[in-house]
Coordinates of C-alpha atoms and ligand atoms in Angstrom, one line a residue:
X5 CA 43.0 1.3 -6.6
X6 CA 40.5 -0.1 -9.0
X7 CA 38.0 2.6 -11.0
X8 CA 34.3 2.7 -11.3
X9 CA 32.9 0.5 -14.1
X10 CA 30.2 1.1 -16.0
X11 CA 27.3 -0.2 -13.4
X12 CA 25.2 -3.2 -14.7
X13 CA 24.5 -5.3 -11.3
X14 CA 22.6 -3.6 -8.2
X15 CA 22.3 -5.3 -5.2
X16 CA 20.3 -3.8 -2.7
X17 CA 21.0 -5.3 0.8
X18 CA 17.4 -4.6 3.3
X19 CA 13.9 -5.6 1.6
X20 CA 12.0 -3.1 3.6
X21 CA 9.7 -0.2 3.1
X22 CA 12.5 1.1 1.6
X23 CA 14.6 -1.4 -0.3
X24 CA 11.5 -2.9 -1.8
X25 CA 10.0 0.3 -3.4
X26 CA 12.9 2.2 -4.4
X27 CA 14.6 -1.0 -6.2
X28 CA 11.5 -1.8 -7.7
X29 CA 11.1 1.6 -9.1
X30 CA 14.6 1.8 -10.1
X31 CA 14.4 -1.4 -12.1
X32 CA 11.0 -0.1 -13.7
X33 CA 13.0 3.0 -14.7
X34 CA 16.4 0.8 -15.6
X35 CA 16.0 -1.8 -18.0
X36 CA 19.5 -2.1 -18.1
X37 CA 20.6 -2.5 -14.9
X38 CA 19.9 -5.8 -13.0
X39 CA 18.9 -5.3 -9.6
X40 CA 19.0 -8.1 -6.6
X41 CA 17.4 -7.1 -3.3
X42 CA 18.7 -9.4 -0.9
X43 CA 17.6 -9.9 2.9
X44 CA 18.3 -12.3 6.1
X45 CA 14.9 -12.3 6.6
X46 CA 13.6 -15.4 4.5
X47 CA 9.8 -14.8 5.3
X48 CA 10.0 -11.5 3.5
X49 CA 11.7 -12.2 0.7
X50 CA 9.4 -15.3 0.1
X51 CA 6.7 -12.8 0.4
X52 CA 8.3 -10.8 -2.5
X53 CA 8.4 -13.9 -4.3
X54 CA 4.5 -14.5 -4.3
X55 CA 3.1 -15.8 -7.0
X56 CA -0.1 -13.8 -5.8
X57 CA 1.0 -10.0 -5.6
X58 CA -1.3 -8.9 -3.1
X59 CA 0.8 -10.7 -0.7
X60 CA 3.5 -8.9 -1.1
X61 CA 4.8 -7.6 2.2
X62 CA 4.6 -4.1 1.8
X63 CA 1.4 -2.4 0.9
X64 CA 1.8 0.6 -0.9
X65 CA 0.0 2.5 -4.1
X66 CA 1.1 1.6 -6.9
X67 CA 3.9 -0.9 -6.1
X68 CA 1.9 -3.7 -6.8
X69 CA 1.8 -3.1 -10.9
X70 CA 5.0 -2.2 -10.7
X71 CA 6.3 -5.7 -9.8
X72 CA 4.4 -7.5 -11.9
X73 CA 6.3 -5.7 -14.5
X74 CA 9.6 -5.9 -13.6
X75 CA 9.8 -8.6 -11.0
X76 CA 12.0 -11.9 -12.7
X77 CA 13.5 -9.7 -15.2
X78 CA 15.4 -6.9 -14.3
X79 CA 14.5 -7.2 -10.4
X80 CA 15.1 -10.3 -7.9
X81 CA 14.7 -10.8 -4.3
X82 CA 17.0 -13.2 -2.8
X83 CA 18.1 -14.3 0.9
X84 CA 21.8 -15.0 -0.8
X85 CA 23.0 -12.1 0.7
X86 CA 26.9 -13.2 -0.4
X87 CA 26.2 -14.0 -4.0
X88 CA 25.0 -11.5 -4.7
X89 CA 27.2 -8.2 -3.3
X90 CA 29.9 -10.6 -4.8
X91 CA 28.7 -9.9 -8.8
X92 CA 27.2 -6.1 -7.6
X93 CA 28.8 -2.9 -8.8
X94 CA 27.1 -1.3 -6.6
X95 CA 25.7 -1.8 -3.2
X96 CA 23.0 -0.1 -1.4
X97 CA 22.9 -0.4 2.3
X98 CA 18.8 -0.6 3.3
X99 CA 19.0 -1.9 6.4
X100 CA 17.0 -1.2 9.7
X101 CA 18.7 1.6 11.9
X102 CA 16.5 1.6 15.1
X103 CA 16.7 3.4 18.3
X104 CA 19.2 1.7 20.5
X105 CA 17.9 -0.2 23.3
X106 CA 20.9 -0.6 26.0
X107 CA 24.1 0.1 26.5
X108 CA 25.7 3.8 26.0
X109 CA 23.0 6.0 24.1
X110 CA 20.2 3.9 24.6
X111 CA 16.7 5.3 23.9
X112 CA 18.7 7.8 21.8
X113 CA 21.8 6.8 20.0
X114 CA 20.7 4.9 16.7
X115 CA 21.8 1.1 16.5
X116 CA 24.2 0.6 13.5
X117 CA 25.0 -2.5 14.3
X118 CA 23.0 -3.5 11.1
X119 CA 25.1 -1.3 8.9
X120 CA 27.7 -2.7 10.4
X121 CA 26.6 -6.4 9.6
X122 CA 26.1 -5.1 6.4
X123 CA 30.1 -3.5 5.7
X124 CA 31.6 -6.7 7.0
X125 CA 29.5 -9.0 4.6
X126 CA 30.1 -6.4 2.1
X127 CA 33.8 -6.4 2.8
X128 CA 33.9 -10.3 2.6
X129 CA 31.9 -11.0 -0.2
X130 CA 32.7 -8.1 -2.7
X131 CA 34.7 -8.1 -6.0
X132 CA 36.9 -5.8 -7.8
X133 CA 35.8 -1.7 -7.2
X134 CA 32.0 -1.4 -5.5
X135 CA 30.6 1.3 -4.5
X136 CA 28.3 1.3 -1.4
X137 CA 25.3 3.6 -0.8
X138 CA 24.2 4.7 2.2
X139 CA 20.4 4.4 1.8
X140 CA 19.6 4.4 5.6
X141 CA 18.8 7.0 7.6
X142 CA 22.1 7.0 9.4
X143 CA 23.9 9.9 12.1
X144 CA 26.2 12.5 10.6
X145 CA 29.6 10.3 10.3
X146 CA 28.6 7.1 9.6
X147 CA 30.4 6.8 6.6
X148 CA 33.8 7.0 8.5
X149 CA 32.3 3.5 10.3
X150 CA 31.9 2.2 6.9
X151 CA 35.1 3.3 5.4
X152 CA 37.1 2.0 8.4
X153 CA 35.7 -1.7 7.7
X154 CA 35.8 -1.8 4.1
X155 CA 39.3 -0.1 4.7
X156 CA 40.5 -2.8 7.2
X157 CA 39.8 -5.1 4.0
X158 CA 41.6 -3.5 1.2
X159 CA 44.6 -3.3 3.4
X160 CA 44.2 -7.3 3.9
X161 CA 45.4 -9.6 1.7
X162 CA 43.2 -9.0 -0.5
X163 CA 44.7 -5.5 -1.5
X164 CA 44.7 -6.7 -5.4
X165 CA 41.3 -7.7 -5.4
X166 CA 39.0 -5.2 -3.8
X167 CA 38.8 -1.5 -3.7
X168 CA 35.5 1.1 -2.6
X169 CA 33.9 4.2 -2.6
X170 CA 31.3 5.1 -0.4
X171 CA 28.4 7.3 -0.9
X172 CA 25.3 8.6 1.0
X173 CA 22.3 8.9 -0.4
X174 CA 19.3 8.9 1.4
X175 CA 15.8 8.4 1.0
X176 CA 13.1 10.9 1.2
X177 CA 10.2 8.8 0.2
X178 CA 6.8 8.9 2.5
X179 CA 5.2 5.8 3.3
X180 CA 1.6 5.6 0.9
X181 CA 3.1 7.6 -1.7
X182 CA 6.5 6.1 -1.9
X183 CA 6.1 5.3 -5.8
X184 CA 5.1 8.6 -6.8
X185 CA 7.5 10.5 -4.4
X186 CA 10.4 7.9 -6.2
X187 CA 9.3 8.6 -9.7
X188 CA 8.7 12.5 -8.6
X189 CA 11.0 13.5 -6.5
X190 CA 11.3 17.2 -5.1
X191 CA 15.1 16.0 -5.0
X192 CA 18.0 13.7 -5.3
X193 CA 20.9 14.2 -2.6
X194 CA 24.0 12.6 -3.3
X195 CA 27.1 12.8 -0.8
X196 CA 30.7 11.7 -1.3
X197 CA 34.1 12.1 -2.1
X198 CA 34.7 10.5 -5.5
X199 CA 33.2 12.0 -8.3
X200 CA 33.5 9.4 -10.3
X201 CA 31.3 7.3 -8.3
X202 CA 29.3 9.9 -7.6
X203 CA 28.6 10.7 -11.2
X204 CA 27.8 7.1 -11.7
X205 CA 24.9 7.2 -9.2
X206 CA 23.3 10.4 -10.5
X207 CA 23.7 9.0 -13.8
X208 CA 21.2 6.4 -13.2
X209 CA 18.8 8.7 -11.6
X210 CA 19.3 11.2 -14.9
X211 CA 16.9 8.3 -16.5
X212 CA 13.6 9.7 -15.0
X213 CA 14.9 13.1 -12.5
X214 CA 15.9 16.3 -14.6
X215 CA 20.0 16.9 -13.5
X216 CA 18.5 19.9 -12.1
X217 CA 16.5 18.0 -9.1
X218 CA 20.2 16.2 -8.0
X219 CA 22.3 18.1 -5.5
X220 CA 25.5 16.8 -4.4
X221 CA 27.1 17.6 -1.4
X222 CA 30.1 16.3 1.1
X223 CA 29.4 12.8 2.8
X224 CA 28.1 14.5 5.8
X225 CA 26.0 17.4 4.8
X226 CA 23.9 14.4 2.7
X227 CA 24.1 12.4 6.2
X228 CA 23.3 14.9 8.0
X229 CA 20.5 16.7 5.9
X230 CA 18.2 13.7 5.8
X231 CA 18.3 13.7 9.6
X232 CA 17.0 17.6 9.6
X233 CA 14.6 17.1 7.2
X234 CA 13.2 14.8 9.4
X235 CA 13.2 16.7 12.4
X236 CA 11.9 19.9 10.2
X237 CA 8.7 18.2 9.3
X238 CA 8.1 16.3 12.6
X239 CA 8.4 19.7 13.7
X240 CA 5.7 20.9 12.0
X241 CA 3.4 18.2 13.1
X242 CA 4.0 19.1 16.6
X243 CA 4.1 23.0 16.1
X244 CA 0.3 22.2 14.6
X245 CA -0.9 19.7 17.6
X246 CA 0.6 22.2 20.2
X247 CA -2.0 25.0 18.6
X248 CA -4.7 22.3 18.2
X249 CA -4.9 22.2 21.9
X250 CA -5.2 26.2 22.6
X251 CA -7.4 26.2 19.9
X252 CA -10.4 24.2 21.5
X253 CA -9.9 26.1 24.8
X254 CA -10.3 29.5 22.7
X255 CA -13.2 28.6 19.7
X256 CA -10.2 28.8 17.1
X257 CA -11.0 26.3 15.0
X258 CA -7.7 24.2 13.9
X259 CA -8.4 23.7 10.4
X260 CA -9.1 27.5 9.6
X261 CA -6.0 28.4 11.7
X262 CA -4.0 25.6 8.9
X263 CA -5.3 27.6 6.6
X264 CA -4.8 31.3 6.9
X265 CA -1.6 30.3 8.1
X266 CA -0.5 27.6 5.4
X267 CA -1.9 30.6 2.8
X268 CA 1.6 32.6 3.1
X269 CA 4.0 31.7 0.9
X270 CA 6.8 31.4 3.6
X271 CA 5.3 29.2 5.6
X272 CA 3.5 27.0 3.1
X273 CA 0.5 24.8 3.3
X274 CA 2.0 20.8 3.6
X275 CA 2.5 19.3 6.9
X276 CA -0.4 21.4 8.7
X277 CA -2.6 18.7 9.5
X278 CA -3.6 18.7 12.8
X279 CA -3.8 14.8 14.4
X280 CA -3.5 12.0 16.9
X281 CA 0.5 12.5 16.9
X282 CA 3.1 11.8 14.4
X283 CA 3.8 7.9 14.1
X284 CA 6.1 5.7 11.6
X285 CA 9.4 3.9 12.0
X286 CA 11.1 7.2 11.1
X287 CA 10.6 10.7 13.2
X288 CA 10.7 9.8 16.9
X289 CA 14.2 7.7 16.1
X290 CA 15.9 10.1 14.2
X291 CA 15.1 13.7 16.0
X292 CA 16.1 11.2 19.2
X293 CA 18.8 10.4 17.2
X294 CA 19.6 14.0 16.8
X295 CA 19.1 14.9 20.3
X296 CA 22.0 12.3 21.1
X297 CA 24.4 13.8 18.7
X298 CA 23.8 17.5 19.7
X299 CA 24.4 16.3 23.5
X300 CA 27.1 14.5 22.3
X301 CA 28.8 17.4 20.2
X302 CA 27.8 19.6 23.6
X303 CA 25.2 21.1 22.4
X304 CA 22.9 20.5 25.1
X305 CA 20.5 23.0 24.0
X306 CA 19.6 22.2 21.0
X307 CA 19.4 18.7 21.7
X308 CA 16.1 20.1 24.4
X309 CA 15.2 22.2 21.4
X310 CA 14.3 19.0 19.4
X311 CA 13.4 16.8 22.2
X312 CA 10.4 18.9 22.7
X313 CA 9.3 17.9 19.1
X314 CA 8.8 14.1 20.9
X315 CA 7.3 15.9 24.4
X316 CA 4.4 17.4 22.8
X317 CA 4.0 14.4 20.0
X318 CA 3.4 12.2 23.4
X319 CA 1.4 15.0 25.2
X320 CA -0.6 14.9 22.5
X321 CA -2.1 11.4 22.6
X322 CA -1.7 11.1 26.2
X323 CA -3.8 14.7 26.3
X324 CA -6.4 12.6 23.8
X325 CA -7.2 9.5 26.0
X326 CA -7.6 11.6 28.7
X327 CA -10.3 13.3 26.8
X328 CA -12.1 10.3 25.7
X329 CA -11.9 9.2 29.2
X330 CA -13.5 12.3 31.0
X331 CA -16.2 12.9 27.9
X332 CA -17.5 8.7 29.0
X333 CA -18.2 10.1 32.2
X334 CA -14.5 9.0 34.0
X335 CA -14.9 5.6 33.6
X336 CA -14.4 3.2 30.1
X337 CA -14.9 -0.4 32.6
X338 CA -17.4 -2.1 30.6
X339 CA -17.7 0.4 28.0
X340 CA -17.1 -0.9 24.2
X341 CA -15.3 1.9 22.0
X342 CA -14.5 1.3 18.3
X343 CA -11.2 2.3 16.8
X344 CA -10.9 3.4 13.3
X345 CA -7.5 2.8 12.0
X346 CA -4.2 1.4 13.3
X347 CA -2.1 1.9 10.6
X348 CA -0.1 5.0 11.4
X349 CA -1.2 7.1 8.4
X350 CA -3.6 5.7 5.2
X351 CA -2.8 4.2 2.6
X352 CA -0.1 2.1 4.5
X353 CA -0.3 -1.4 6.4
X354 CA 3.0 0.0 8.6
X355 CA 2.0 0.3 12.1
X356 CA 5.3 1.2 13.8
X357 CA 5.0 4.2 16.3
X358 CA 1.5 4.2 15.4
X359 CA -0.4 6.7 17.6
X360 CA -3.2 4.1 17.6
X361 CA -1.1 1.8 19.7
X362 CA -0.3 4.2 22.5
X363 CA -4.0 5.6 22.4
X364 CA -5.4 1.9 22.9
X365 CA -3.1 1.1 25.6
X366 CA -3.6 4.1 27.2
X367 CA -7.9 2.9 26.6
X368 CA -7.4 -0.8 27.8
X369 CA -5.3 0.4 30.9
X370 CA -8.9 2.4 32.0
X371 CA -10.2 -0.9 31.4
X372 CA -12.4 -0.5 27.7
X373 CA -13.5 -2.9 25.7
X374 CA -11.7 -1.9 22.1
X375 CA -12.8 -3.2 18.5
X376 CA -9.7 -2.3 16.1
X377 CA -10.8 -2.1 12.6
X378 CA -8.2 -1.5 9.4
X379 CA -8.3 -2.2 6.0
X380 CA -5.0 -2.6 5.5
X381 CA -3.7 -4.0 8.7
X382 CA -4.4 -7.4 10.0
X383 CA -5.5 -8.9 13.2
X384 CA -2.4 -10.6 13.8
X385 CA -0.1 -7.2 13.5
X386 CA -2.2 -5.4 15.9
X387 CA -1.6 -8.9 18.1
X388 CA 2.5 -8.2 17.6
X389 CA 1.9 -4.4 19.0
X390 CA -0.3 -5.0 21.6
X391 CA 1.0 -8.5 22.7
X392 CA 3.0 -7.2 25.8
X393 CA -0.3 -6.5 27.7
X394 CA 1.7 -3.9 29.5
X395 CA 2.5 -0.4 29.0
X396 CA 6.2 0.6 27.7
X397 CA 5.3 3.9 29.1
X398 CA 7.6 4.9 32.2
X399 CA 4.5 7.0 33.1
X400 CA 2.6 3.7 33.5
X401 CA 5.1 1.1 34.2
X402 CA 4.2 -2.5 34.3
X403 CA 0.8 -1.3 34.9
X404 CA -1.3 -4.6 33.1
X405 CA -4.3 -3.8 30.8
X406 CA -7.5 -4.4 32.4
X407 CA -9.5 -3.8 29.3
X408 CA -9.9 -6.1 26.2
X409 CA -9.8 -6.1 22.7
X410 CA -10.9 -7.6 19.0
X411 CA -10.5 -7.3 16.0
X412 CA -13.3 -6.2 12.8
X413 CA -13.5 -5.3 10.1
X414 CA -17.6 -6.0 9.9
X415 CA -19.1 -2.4 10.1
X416 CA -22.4 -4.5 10.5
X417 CA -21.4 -5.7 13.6
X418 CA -18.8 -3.7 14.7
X419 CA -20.7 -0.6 16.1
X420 CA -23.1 -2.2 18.1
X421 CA -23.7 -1.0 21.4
X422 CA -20.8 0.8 21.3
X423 CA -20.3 4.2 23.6
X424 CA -17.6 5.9 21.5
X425 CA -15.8 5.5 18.1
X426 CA -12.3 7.0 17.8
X427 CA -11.4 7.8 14.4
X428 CA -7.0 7.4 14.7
X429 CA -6.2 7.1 10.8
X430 CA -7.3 9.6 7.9
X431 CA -8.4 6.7 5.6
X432 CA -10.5 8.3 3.5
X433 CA -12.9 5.4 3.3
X434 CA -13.9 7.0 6.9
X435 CA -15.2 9.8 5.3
X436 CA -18.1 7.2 3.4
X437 CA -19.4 5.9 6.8
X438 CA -23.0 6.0 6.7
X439 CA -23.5 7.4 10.6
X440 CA -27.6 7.3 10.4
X441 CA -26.8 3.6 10.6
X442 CA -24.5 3.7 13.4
X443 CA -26.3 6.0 15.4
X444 CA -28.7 3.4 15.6
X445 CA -26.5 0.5 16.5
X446 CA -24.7 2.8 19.3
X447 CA -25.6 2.7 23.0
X448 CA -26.4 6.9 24.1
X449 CA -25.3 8.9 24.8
X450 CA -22.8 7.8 21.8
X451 CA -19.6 9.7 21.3
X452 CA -17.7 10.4 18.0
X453 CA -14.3 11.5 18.2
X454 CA -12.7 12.6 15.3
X455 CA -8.6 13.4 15.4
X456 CA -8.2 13.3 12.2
X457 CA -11.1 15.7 10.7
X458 CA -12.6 12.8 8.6
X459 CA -16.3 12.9 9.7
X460 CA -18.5 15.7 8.5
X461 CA -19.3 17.0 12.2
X462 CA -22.3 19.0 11.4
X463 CA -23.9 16.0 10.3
X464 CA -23.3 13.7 13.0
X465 CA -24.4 16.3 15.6
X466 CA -27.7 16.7 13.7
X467 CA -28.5 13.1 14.1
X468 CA -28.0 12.9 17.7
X469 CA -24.2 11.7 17.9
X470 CA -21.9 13.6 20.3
X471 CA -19.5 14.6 18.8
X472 CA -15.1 15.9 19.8
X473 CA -13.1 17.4 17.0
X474 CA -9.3 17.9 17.3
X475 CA -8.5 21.4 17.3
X476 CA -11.9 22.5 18.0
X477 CA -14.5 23.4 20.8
X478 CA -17.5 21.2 19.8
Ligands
NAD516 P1 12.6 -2.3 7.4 O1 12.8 -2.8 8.8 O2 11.3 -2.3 6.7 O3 13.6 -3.1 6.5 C1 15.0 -3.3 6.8 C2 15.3 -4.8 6.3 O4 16.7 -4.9 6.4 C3 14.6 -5.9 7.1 O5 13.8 -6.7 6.2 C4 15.8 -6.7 7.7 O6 15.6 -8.0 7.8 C5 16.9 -6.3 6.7 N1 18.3 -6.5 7.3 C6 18.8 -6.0 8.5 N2 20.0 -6.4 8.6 C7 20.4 -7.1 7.5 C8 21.6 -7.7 7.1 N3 22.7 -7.7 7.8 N4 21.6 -8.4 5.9 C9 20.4 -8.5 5.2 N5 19.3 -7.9 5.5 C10 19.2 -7.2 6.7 O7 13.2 -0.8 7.4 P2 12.8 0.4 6.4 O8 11.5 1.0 6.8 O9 12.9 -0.1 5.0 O10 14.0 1.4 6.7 C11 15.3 1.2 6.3 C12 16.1 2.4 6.5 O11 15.6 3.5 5.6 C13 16.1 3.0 7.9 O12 17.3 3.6 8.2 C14 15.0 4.1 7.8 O13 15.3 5.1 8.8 C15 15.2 4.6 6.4 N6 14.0 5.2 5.8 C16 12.8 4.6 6.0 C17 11.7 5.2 5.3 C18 10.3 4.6 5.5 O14 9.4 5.2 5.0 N7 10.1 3.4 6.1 C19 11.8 6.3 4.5 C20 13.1 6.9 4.3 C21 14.2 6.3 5.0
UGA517 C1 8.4 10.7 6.7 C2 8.9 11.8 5.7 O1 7.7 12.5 5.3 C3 9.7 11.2 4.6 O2 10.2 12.3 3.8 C4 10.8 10.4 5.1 O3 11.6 9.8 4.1 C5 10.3 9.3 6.0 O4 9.5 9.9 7.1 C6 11.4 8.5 6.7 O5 12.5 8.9 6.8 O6 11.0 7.4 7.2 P1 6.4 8.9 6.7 O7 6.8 8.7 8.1 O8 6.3 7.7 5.8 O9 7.5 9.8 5.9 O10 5.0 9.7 6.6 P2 4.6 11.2 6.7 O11 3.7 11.6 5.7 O12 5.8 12.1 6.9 O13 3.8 11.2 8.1 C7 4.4 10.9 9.3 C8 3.4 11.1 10.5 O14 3.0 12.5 10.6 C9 2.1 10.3 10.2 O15 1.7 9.7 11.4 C10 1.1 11.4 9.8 O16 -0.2 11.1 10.0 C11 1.6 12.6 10.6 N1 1.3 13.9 10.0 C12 1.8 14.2 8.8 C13 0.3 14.7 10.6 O17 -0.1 14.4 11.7 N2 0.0 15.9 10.0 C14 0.6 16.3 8.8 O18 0.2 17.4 8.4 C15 1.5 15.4 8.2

């Protein structure tokens, strides 16, 4: 059994939202260590390579200096996936760990067989000790996986050559503010069973996160914590959209309710915003992913527990098009309604699980005429998640869209003769929109309908807009 040596060479296997960022800040904070983010796809990592950083793939605040700084000197993105695990120390696993789509657990289980892509190659290609991080979001246990393939390989012939340790250390960033949650982390969780190795990893973080901030735990209270603190917060969102909804049949107003609630120390004041549904690559997969462990640990109750996080999530935006639909007067054939924003939060150009994509299908399956503005997502993404034509609901199945869509981003032009505008994202350049002007352009009676409390409503009622608020009875 070889030991840890001191770690110089990083390679970080995934060149996602997640590999991209956290190496790059890593490397900013690391001179010393030379980092290589390596990934099959070769489009991506070409995109990394740009000469011209805006088109990087990944838009995010701040990551954009970063790589100018660091990018060709202590940081380099590869498709060599082999070459370099072989000269790494230490490997970070940063792969994709989606919902599965068939076979036993599918449209719950998660579908490792990335990770597992990623032990074998690591298996194969690795020299000497290396120890592999678990970066993925991953189900409580997944390490035993790991171990069992790197182990079938130690026990091979090459016995002399290679030896392991695994950790898990997952990622708490949030898309939009990934660089300042990496540089400012509430905290570092670290899981394993080797101190050694695991002393090496918080080592590296000790360059920039006070000792203090790093909490280390067995392999599968870190697994499993990043799982719950997933499902706490997508718990939250729900918890908040449920109330939205009583709220506007009462004349509680949502935002005041966030408040005097938020105001108590215990419950606290983050994660109260009221909105269009959770969206992002992240909370709908995991807490499914945690519903198909409890039922799997026969827990059956729990697992309904948590899959209600997901019911009222979809409730919630089916609950919204419905709305939009009964305020036009029942019908949207032949009406034109402008969306605003399909990223699925600001200040990111991810649109996976956006809420806007459900909301628009649900729109083009009455038959509307959408124009999808976003100033970070381009025409040909929204192309990729609307391209089916169809529905993926089961509600709605194979149901084909009657409606059509564009894309703008030409506020001139954009708002004309339009009977609604649906503001999905909380860019905050919505909040600049100069609505004298569209009220003009807009065919009456004009609607506004503002999920994500953006708009100053008082406003837009005073110059003759209608106007529906989330969470309130306007
Ligand atoms: P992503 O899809 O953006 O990136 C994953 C990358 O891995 C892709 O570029 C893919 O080509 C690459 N890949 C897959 N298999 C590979 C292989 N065998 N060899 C080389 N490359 C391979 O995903 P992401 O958003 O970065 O998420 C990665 C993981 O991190 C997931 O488990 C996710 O749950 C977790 N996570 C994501 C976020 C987030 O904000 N997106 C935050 C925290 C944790
Ligand atoms: C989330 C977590 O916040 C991260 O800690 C975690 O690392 C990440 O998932 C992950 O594992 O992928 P992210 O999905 O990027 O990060 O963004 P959030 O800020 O959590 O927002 C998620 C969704 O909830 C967005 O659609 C957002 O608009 C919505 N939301 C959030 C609300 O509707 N109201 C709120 O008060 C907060």
């Amino acid at each position: 059994m070889f030991t840890a040596k001191e770690i110089k060479n990083i390679c970080c296997i995934g060149a996602g939202y997640v590999g991209g960022p956290t190496m790059a800040v890593l490397a900013d904070k690391c001179p010393f260590l030379n980092i290589y983010v390596v990934d099959l796809n070769q489009e991506r990592i070409q995109q990394w390579n740009s000469k011209d950083t805006s088109e990087l793939p990944i838009f995010e605040p701040g990551l954009e200096q970063i790589i100018k700084r660091v990018r060709g000197k202590n940081l380099f993105f590869s498709f060599n996936v082999e070459k370099y695990i072989s000269i790494a120390d230490m490997v970070f696993l940063s792969v994709n760990t989606p919902t599965k789509t068939k076979g036993v657990g599918s449209g719950q289980a998660s579908d490792l067989s990335c990770i597992e892509a990623c032990a074998r190659q690591v298996a194969k290609s690795s020299k000497g000790h290396t120890i592999v991080v678990e970066k993925s979001t991953i189900p409580v246990k997944t390490a035993e996986t790991i171990k069992l393939i790197l182990k079938s390989t130690e026990e091979s012939e090459d016995i002399k050559l290679k030896s392991f340790s695994i950790l898990s250390n997952p990622e708490f960033l949030a898309e939009g503010t990934a660089i300042n949650d990496l540089e400012n982390p509430d905290r570092i969780l670290i899981g394993g069973e080797d101190e050694e190795s695991i002393n090496y990893l918080s080592k590296i973080y000790e360059e920039w996160v006070s000792p203090k901030k790093i909490i280390k735990t067995n392999l599968w209270s870190s697994e499993l914590s990043k799982l719950i603190a997933n499902a706490f917060l997508a718990q939250r969102v729900s918890s908040i959209n449920s109330i939205s909804a009583l709220c506007e049949k009462t004349g509680a107003d949502i935002n005041q309710v966030s408040s005097a609630i938020g105001a108590d120390s215990r419950i606290g004041s983050k994660f109260l915003m009221a909105g269009p549904g959770f969206g992002g690559s992240c909370f709908k997969k995991d807490i499914l992913n945690l519903v198909y462990l409890c039922n799997y640990f026969g827990l059956p109750e729990v697992a309904d527990y948590w899959k209600n996080v997901i019911n009222i999530n979809d409730w919630q935006q089916k609950r919204l098009s419905e709305i939009i639909v009964e305020k036009l007067f029942g019908t949207l054939t032949g009406k034109k309604i402008v969306i605003l924003g399909f990223s699925f939060k600001a200040k990111t150009n991810d649109t996976r699980e956006s809420p806007s994509i459900k909301i628009s299908k649900y729109l083009l399956e009455e038959g509307a005429h959408l124009v999808i503005s976003d100033p970070k997502v381009s025409q040909k993404q929204v192309e990729q998640e609307l391209k089916d034509n169809q529905f993926d609901d089961s509600e709605i199945n194979s149901k084909l869209f009657s409606g059509t869509w564009e894309f703008s981003n030409n506020f001139d032009s954009a708002f004309d003769h339009a009977d609604a505008v649906v503001v999905l994202t909380d860019w905050p350049e919505y909040k600049k929109l100069q609505w004298q002007l569209i009220c003009k352009r807009m065919r009456k009676p004009a609607w506004v309908f503002d999920t994500r409390s953006v708009v100053d409503d008082e406003a837009i009622k005073n110059i003759g807009l209608n106007i529906w608020k989330l969470g309130s009875n306007y």
